[in-house]
Short mmCIF file of C-alpha atoms in Angstrom, two decimals:
data_model
loop_
_atom_site.label_atom_id
_atom_site.label_comp_id
_atom_site.label_asym_id
_atom_site.label_seq_id
_atom_site.Cartn_x
_atom_site.Cartn_y
_atom_site.Cartn_z
CA MET A 18 11.72 0.36 -39.35
CA LEU A 19 15.35 1.61 -39.12
CA VAL A 20 16.28 3.48 -36.05
CA LEU A 21 19.16 5.16 -35.41
CA GLY A 22 19.41 5.53 -31.23
CA VAL A 23 21.83 8.15 -29.37
CA GLU A 24 21.95 8.07 -25.85
CA SER A 25 24.25 11.05 -24.35
CA SER A 26 22.62 11.46 -20.74
CA CYS A 27 25.73 11.51 -18.76
CA ASP A 28 29.66 10.03 -19.56
CA GLU A 29 28.77 7.59 -22.17
CA THR A 30 28.26 8.60 -25.93
CA GLY A 31 26.19 5.49 -27.08
CA ILE A 32 24.89 4.81 -30.67
CA ALA A 33 23.10 1.81 -32.28
CA LEU A 34 21.18 0.79 -35.41
CA TYR A 35 17.73 -1.24 -34.59
CA ASP A 36 15.49 -2.79 -37.12
CA SER A 37 11.83 -3.65 -36.21
CA GLU A 38 12.30 -7.06 -38.20
CA MET A 39 16.07 -7.81 -37.67
CA GLY A 40 16.61 -6.60 -34.23
CA LEU A 41 20.03 -4.81 -33.39
CA LEU A 42 22.36 -4.28 -36.49
CA SER A 43 24.88 -2.63 -34.68
CA HIS A 44 26.36 -0.33 -31.72
CA ALA A 45 29.14 1.62 -30.51
CA LEU A 46 30.18 3.07 -27.25
CA TYR A 47 32.62 5.65 -26.00
CA SER A 48 33.23 5.83 -22.40
CA GLN A 49 34.57 8.81 -20.62
CA VAL A 50 35.35 7.17 -17.37
CA GLU A 51 39.35 7.79 -17.81
CA VAL A 52 38.66 12.03 -18.39
CA HIS A 53 36.52 12.06 -15.10
CA ALA A 54 38.66 9.52 -12.75
CA ASP A 55 40.86 12.26 -11.74
CA TYR A 56 37.79 14.14 -10.52
CA GLY A 57 36.19 11.17 -8.85
CA GLY A 58 32.94 11.72 -10.59
CA VAL A 59 31.50 13.44 -13.75
CA VAL A 60 31.90 16.83 -14.48
CA PRO A 61 29.09 17.96 -16.80
CA GLU A 62 30.83 20.41 -18.87
CA LEU A 63 33.93 18.15 -19.79
CA ALA A 64 31.11 15.54 -20.64
CA SER A 65 29.02 17.74 -22.84
CA ARG A 66 32.40 18.48 -24.84
CA ASP A 67 33.11 14.87 -25.18
CA HIS A 68 29.78 14.45 -26.72
CA ILE A 69 30.18 16.85 -29.16
CA ARG A 70 33.29 15.45 -30.21
CA LYS A 71 32.07 11.73 -30.45
CA THR A 72 28.55 11.46 -31.68
CA LEU A 73 29.04 12.41 -35.12
CA PRO A 74 31.84 10.07 -35.92
CA LEU A 75 30.19 7.07 -33.62
CA ILE A 76 26.81 7.61 -35.89
CA LEU A 77 28.88 7.06 -39.15
CA GLU A 78 30.79 4.10 -37.52
CA VAL A 79 27.71 2.61 -36.47
CA LEU A 80 26.45 3.15 -39.77
CA ASP A 81 29.13 1.60 -41.57
CA LYS A 82 29.08 -1.32 -39.49
CA ALA A 83 25.52 -2.30 -40.70
CA GLY A 84 26.35 -1.55 -44.18
CA LYS A 85 23.77 1.62 -44.25
CA THR A 86 23.69 5.14 -45.06
CA ARG A 87 21.87 7.81 -43.43
CA LYS A 88 19.63 7.87 -46.30
CA ASP A 89 18.30 4.39 -44.93
CA LEU A 90 16.92 5.32 -41.98
CA ASP A 91 13.31 5.43 -41.24
CA ALA A 92 13.61 7.65 -37.70
CA ILE A 93 16.06 8.76 -34.98
CA ALA A 94 15.37 8.03 -31.21
CA TYR A 95 17.50 10.18 -28.48
CA THR A 96 17.50 10.71 -24.61
CA ALA A 97 15.44 13.49 -23.65
CA GLY A 98 16.06 12.92 -19.95
CA PRO A 99 16.43 12.50 -17.11
CA GLY A 100 20.39 13.32 -17.12
CA LEU A 101 22.92 16.20 -17.02
CA VAL A 102 20.97 18.74 -19.06
CA GLY A 103 24.37 19.83 -21.44
CA ALA A 104 24.88 16.44 -22.18
CA LEU A 105 21.37 15.89 -23.36
CA MET A 106 21.45 18.86 -25.28
CA VAL A 107 24.19 17.77 -27.40
CA GLY A 108 22.30 14.67 -28.29
CA ALA A 109 19.30 15.75 -28.62
CA ALA A 110 20.22 18.36 -30.98
CA ILE A 111 22.58 16.40 -33.34
CA ALA A 112 19.51 13.88 -33.56
CA ARG A 113 16.77 16.70 -34.16
CA ALA A 114 19.41 18.09 -36.84
CA LEU A 115 19.31 15.10 -38.87
CA ALA A 116 16.09 14.06 -38.43
CA ILE A 117 15.30 17.28 -40.15
CA ALA A 118 17.73 16.89 -42.65
CA LEU A 119 16.35 13.80 -43.63
CA ASN A 120 12.84 14.46 -43.21
CA ILE A 121 12.50 11.69 -41.24
CA PRO A 122 10.68 11.59 -37.27
CA SER A 123 12.40 11.75 -34.42
CA ILE A 124 11.34 10.99 -30.61
CA GLY A 125 12.84 12.12 -27.14
CA VAL A 126 13.05 8.34 -25.08
CA HIS A 127 12.96 8.20 -21.38
CA HIS A 128 16.64 7.28 -20.49
CA MET A 129 15.35 4.99 -17.55
CA GLU A 130 12.46 3.24 -19.89
CA GLY A 131 15.95 2.53 -22.20
CA HIS A 132 17.22 0.76 -19.18
CA LEU A 133 14.10 -0.96 -18.37
CA LEU A 134 13.46 -2.41 -21.72
CA ALA A 135 17.12 -3.57 -22.36
CA PRO A 136 16.28 -7.18 -21.39
CA MET A 137 14.04 -7.07 -24.49
CA LEU A 138 16.78 -7.21 -26.36
CA GLU A 139 17.86 -10.40 -25.61
CA SER A 140 17.14 -13.79 -27.33
CA SER A 141 14.33 -14.71 -24.81
CA PRO A 142 12.81 -11.57 -23.18
CA PRO A 143 10.20 -11.23 -20.71
CA GLU A 144 6.42 -11.19 -21.16
CA PHE A 145 4.73 -8.15 -19.63
CA PRO A 146 3.88 -8.12 -17.01
CA PHE A 147 6.72 -8.14 -14.44
CA ILE A 148 8.37 -6.46 -11.73
CA ALA A 149 11.34 -4.23 -12.66
CA LEU A 150 14.47 -3.13 -10.49
CA LEU A 151 16.17 -0.19 -11.91
CA VAL A 152 19.40 0.30 -10.23
CA SER A 153 22.36 2.61 -11.34
CA GLY A 154 24.08 5.62 -10.42
CA GLY A 155 21.60 7.81 -10.62
CA HIS A 156 18.27 5.64 -9.81
CA THR A 157 16.85 2.90 -7.62
CA GLN A 158 13.39 2.15 -8.19
CA LEU A 159 11.07 -0.75 -8.16
CA VAL A 160 8.39 -0.40 -10.74
CA ARG A 161 5.19 -2.66 -12.05
CA VAL A 162 5.22 -3.31 -15.73
CA GLU A 163 2.12 -3.91 -17.11
CA GLY A 164 3.03 -2.78 -20.73
CA LEU A 165 4.94 -0.24 -22.79
CA GLY A 166 4.55 3.27 -20.96
CA GLN A 167 1.87 1.16 -18.49
CA TYR A 168 4.38 1.88 -15.19
CA THR A 169 3.61 2.09 -11.55
CA LEU A 170 6.39 3.01 -9.20
CA LEU A 171 6.27 0.45 -6.30
CA GLY A 172 9.51 2.02 -4.40
CA GLU A 173 12.79 4.06 -4.80
CA SER A 174 15.67 5.14 -2.77
CA LEU A 175 14.48 8.35 -0.56
CA ASP A 176 18.50 9.66 -0.63
CA ASP A 177 21.29 8.10 -2.68
CA ALA A 178 21.08 5.75 -5.47
CA ALA A 179 22.72 2.21 -4.95
CA GLY A 180 25.61 2.88 -7.46
CA GLU A 181 25.96 6.41 -5.94
CA ALA A 182 26.12 4.41 -2.63
CA PHE A 183 28.85 2.35 -4.76
CA ASP A 184 31.01 5.39 -5.91
CA LYS A 185 31.17 6.93 -2.45
CA ALA A 186 32.18 3.88 -0.56
CA ALA A 187 34.86 3.50 -3.35
CA LYS A 188 36.05 6.64 -2.68
CA MET A 189 36.51 6.41 1.27
CA LEU A 190 38.48 3.09 -0.02
CA GLY A 191 40.78 5.09 -2.00
CA LEU A 192 39.40 3.43 -5.17
CA ASP A 193 38.93 5.13 -8.32
CA TYR A 194 35.69 6.21 -10.21
CA PRO A 195 33.72 4.20 -11.26
CA GLY A 196 33.31 2.58 -7.93
CA GLY A 197 31.06 -0.24 -8.40
CA PRO A 198 33.22 -2.47 -10.64
CA ARG A 199 36.13 -1.18 -8.25
CA ILE A 200 34.15 -2.35 -5.08
CA ALA A 201 33.16 -5.81 -6.43
CA LYS A 202 37.07 -6.22 -7.52
CA LEU A 203 38.27 -5.74 -4.39
CA ALA A 204 35.44 -7.77 -2.57
CA GLU A 205 36.49 -10.57 -4.29
CA ARG A 206 39.54 -10.85 -1.72
CA GLY A 207 37.68 -9.76 1.38
CA SER A 208 35.35 -11.33 3.68
CA ALA A 209 31.79 -10.02 4.69
CA ARG A 210 33.07 -9.86 8.32
CA PHE A 211 31.26 -6.62 9.41
CA SER A 212 27.84 -6.13 10.03
CA PHE A 213 26.60 -3.68 7.89
CA PRO A 214 22.91 -2.60 8.40
CA ARG A 215 20.22 -3.66 5.69
CA PRO A 216 18.49 -0.35 5.52
CA MET A 217 14.45 -0.27 5.76
CA THR A 218 14.17 -4.04 5.39
CA ASP A 219 12.77 -4.08 8.76
CA ARG A 220 9.99 -1.99 7.95
CA PRO A 221 6.95 -2.44 5.38
CA GLY A 222 7.20 -1.00 2.03
CA LEU A 223 9.31 -1.00 -0.81
CA ASP A 224 11.22 2.18 -0.55
CA PHE A 225 15.04 2.16 -0.22
CA SER A 226 17.98 4.06 1.65
CA PHE A 227 21.44 3.88 1.03
CA SER A 228 22.84 7.11 2.87
CA GLY A 229 23.24 5.14 6.11
CA LEU A 230 25.21 2.54 4.69
CA LYS A 231 27.69 5.68 3.65
CA THR A 232 28.09 6.48 6.70
CA PHE A 233 28.71 3.36 8.30
CA THR A 234 31.19 2.71 5.77
CA LEU A 235 33.02 5.96 6.72
CA ASN A 236 32.92 5.06 10.61
CA THR A 237 34.29 1.38 10.00
CA VAL A 238 37.20 3.12 7.83
CA MET A 239 38.09 5.43 10.37
CA GLU A 240 37.98 2.81 12.75
CA HIS A 241 40.35 0.46 11.20
CA LYS A 242 42.93 2.54 9.96
CA ASP A 243 46.41 2.32 11.85
CA GLU A 244 48.47 4.85 13.77
CA ASN A 245 49.82 6.32 10.44
CA GLY A 246 46.19 7.03 9.07
CA GLN A 247 46.48 3.99 6.74
CA LEU A 248 43.97 1.33 5.91
CA SER A 249 45.70 -2.30 4.79
CA GLU A 250 44.37 -4.16 1.86
CA ALA A 251 43.20 -6.84 4.08
CA VAL A 252 40.83 -4.52 5.89
CA ALA A 253 39.87 -2.44 2.79
CA ALA A 254 38.74 -5.98 0.85
CA ASP A 255 36.66 -7.04 4.17
CA ILE A 256 35.03 -3.63 4.47
CA ALA A 257 34.39 -4.03 0.15
CA ALA A 258 32.75 -7.20 0.70
CA SER A 259 30.88 -5.99 3.68
CA PHE A 260 29.60 -3.15 1.91
CA GLN A 261 28.40 -5.04 -1.18
CA ALA A 262 26.76 -7.61 0.80
CA ALA A 263 24.89 -5.08 2.41
CA VAL A 264 23.74 -3.76 -0.70
CA VAL A 265 22.74 -7.22 -2.50
CA ASP A 266 21.13 -8.08 0.32
CA THR A 267 19.06 -4.96 0.64
CA LEU A 268 17.72 -5.03 -2.88
CA MET A 269 17.21 -8.62 -2.90
CA ILE A 270 14.94 -8.50 0.15
CA LYS A 271 12.75 -5.55 -1.34
CA CYS A 272 12.30 -7.49 -4.80
CA ARG A 273 11.14 -10.83 -3.12
CA ARG A 274 8.83 -8.46 -1.00
CA ALA A 275 7.81 -6.97 -4.50
CA LEU A 276 7.25 -10.31 -6.06
CA ARG A 277 5.05 -11.53 -3.12
CA GLU A 278 3.04 -8.12 -2.80
CA THR A 279 2.11 -8.29 -6.21
CA GLY A 280 1.75 -11.83 -6.96
CA LEU A 281 4.10 -11.30 -10.47
CA LYS A 282 6.63 -14.17 -11.29
CA ARG A 283 8.94 -12.20 -13.30
CA LEU A 284 11.64 -9.97 -12.04
CA ILE A 285 13.94 -7.92 -14.56
CA ILE A 286 16.90 -5.70 -13.40
CA ALA A 287 18.27 -3.27 -15.39
CA GLY A 288 20.87 -0.32 -14.91
CA GLY A 289 24.79 -0.31 -14.51
CA VAL A 290 24.47 -2.26 -10.89
CA SER A 291 22.75 -4.90 -12.50
CA ALA A 292 25.95 -6.11 -14.18
CA ASN A 293 27.03 -7.04 -10.62
CA THR A 294 27.87 -10.51 -10.48
CA GLU A 295 26.85 -11.10 -6.51
CA LEU A 296 23.55 -9.13 -7.00
CA ARG A 297 22.68 -11.61 -10.19
CA GLN A 298 23.85 -14.56 -8.02
CA ALA A 299 21.47 -13.48 -5.04
CA LEU A 300 18.27 -12.56 -7.17
CA GLU A 301 18.91 -16.00 -9.42
CA ALA A 302 18.64 -17.93 -5.95
CA MET A 303 16.05 -15.62 -4.85
CA VAL A 304 13.48 -16.19 -7.79
CA LEU A 305 14.28 -19.93 -7.63
CA LYS A 306 12.87 -20.50 -4.24
CA GLU A 307 10.06 -17.94 -5.11
CA LYS A 308 9.34 -20.17 -8.18
CA SER A 309 9.70 -16.93 -10.59
CA ASN A 310 11.89 -16.01 -13.02
CA VAL A 311 14.74 -13.14 -13.65
CA TYR A 312 15.59 -11.54 -16.55
CA TYR A 313 18.57 -8.98 -17.20
CA ALA A 314 20.81 -7.28 -20.42
CA ARG A 315 23.81 -8.59 -21.61
CA PRO A 316 26.83 -6.98 -19.38
CA GLU A 317 27.73 -4.33 -22.35
CA PHE A 318 23.44 -3.10 -22.34
CA CYS A 319 23.39 -2.79 -18.69
CA THR A 320 25.36 0.67 -18.48
CA ASP A 321 24.05 3.51 -20.68
CA ASN A 322 23.82 2.42 -24.76
CA GLY A 323 22.26 3.40 -27.76
CA ALA A 324 20.87 0.27 -28.09
CA MET A 325 18.15 0.59 -25.29
CA ILE A 326 17.45 4.00 -26.66
CA ALA A 327 17.34 2.82 -30.27
CA TYR A 328 14.51 -0.39 -29.12
CA ALA A 329 12.61 1.99 -26.83
CA GLY A 330 12.30 4.67 -29.45
CA CYS A 331 11.21 2.11 -32.28
CA GLN A 332 8.32 0.57 -29.97
CA ARG A 333 6.90 4.39 -29.70
CA LEU A 334 7.46 5.73 -33.04
CA LEU A 335 5.70 2.01 -34.47
CA ALA A 336 3.00 3.34 -32.10
CA GLY A 337 2.58 6.63 -33.79
CA GLN A 338 4.30 8.94 -31.82
CA PHE A 339 7.11 11.49 -32.69
CA ASP A 340 8.39 14.84 -31.73
CA GLU A 341 6.30 17.84 -31.98
CA GLY A 342 7.26 20.99 -31.30
CA GLY A 343 10.45 22.48 -30.24
CA LEU A 344 13.67 20.95 -28.72
CA GLN A 345 13.19 19.86 -25.12
CA VAL A 346 15.29 18.09 -22.89
CA ARG A 347 14.48 17.34 -19.11
CA ALA A 348 17.20 16.99 -15.90
CA ARG A 349 14.30 15.29 -14.02
CA TRP A 350 11.48 13.65 -15.85
CA PRO A 351 9.00 10.94 -13.44
CA MET A 352 8.31 7.84 -15.21
CA ASP A 353 4.89 7.97 -14.67
CA GLU A 354 4.46 11.21 -17.04
CA LEU A 355 5.08 8.61 -19.65
CA SER A 356 2.12 7.95 -22.01
CA PRO A 357 0.90 4.27 -22.43
CA VAL A 358 1.35 2.62 -25.87
CA ALA A 359 -1.69 0.59 -26.72
CA GLU A 360 -1.17 -3.23 -27.47
#
């Protein structure tokens, strides 16, 4: 089955072609980072407009790369949520219209299920069951995964997601959007000399909280500005390193706890923050001590992309699932509402 994947949940337009027998054939991504950088975050209306401009040209590009035409498609998968409603509507409307025109099935995919399954695109994918750490700008969750659609939420952020905290901390340090890569780069020049808290690690459970880190960062910045209200580059680098270390330690501690409490030996990390080098190194060291294994997607598939949507959609289409009824997208969509796929 040849499936076209369309991702448009936020500020990146991702398109991919996935074949159930041959694997990923081609993919393309258009990022709107430069469009939104001046605003310090994503502007929903601008995001929707750029998806309108870029989705069809990228579909044609991906088909051409693979040497395929629209008539070769067997189905289309698109992101139906969660995400920005306007952005989701663009991708969903184009995908559904194209599927109707070609008389082929379509399916709306859960964005976080796409992220969760992204490591399956690698040459040595994990086997079920496993623990998944989904960590991005909008979500921080620990999920027990027994199979496709068989998800149990173990813990989640009670306030800001880790990626959101990175963005806000970066803004406090005068860094551009997106904050995660900017803080990671600045932290390379600094030392984690400030004692940032590791929120909710001193109590039972697998939930997260990052709003306190945000407040601690702001207070630290204000305390170390000079008489002109400026922060030296050296101090800024140390604050970045200290903030990053706190987030990484918190995520690592919770992942270790999840592995121990469930008895599982496989951990996957997915989402934009999973590309963070310090986080990967910390988790690799942790699973080595725990005699477990960690898996993640290649960096280009950690952030939003069409390949993960094409793959996730293909698995559900092969199980006989497809769209029925009218066009529907969801800004919020709990993963436990997803239907399981029988083996």
